[in-house]
């Protein structure tokens, strides 16, 4: 389970493979539902990478 603002490492990303290996912040304040097909929204990945949708198994919480 993730919370809005959690810093996460993207370990896989079907939405945009360029995001793999980068960190970002979870935007969702509630668990994802059918609209996003159960995927979390991660933002602040990089200047050239838009927010991505990822499954829970594609991200890991990191400290900080």
Short mmCIF file of C-alpha atoms in Angstrom, two decimals:
data_model
loop_
_atom_site.label_atom_id
_atom_site.label_comp_id
_atom_site.label_asym_id
_atom_site.label_seq_id
_atom_site.Cartn_x
_atom_site.Cartn_y
_atom_site.Cartn_z
CA UNK A 1 0.00 0.00 0.00
CA UNK A 2 1.26 3.46 -0.89
CA UNK A 3 0.26 6.94 0.24
CA UNK A 4 0.28 10.29 -1.54
CA UNK A 5 3.77 11.76 -1.33
CA UNK A 6 5.60 8.45 -0.85
CA UNK A 7 8.98 8.47 -2.59
CA UNK A 8 9.29 5.36 -4.76
CA UNK A 9 11.84 3.70 -7.01
CA UNK A 10 10.42 2.54 -10.32
CA UNK A 11 11.71 -0.99 -10.96
CA UNK A 12 9.54 -1.65 -14.04
CA UNK A 13 7.14 0.48 -16.08
CA UNK A 14 4.96 -0.65 -18.96
CA UNK A 15 3.69 2.94 -19.36
CA UNK A 16 7.14 4.49 -20.07
CA UNK A 17 10.28 2.30 -19.92
CA UNK A 18 12.45 5.45 -19.59
CA UNK A 19 11.19 5.76 -16.00
CA UNK A 20 12.82 2.49 -14.88
CA UNK A 21 15.55 3.08 -12.30
CA UNK A 22 14.33 6.58 -11.46
CA UNK A 23 12.54 7.82 -8.35
CA UNK A 24 9.30 9.74 -8.13
CA UNK A 25 6.40 10.56 -5.81
CA UNK A 26 3.02 8.83 -5.59
CA UNK A 27 0.18 11.23 -6.42
CA UNK A 28 -2.83 9.10 -5.45
CA UNK A 29 -4.52 9.86 -2.15
CA UNK A 30 -6.67 6.72 -2.34
CA UNK A 31 -5.88 3.22 -3.66
CA UNK A 32 -6.20 3.03 -7.46
CA UNK A 33 -9.43 1.76 -8.95
CA UNK A 34 -10.88 0.64 -12.28
CA UNK A 35 -10.28 4.00 -14.01
CA UNK A 36 -6.50 3.42 -13.90
CA UNK A 37 -6.78 -0.36 -14.12
CA UNK A 38 -5.42 -0.66 -10.57
CA UNK A 39 -2.28 1.35 -11.29
CA UNK A 40 -0.69 4.06 -9.13
CA UNK A 41 0.22 7.49 -10.54
CA UNK A 42 3.86 8.46 -10.01
CA UNK A 43 5.07 12.00 -10.76
CA UNK A 44 8.25 14.09 -10.43
CA UNK A 45 10.32 11.47 -12.21
CA UNK A 46 12.29 13.75 -14.49
CA UNK A 47 11.97 16.85 -16.58
CA UNK A 48 11.35 14.88 -19.79
CA UNK A 49 9.16 12.13 -18.30
CA UNK A 50 5.46 12.78 -17.70
CA UNK A 51 3.62 11.17 -14.78
CA UNK A 52 3.33 7.41 -15.29
CA UNK A 53 0.85 4.74 -14.24
CA UNK A 54 2.44 1.72 -12.55
CA UNK A 55 1.27 -1.44 -10.84
CA UNK A 56 2.23 -1.89 -7.19
CA UNK A 57 4.77 -4.58 -8.10
CA UNK A 58 6.58 -2.09 -10.36
CA UNK A 59 7.51 0.33 -7.55
CA UNK A 60 9.33 0.14 -4.20
CA UNK A 61 9.19 2.65 -1.35
CA UNK A 62 12.46 4.42 -0.60
CA UNK A 63 13.34 6.59 2.38
CA UNK A 64 13.43 10.34 2.12
#
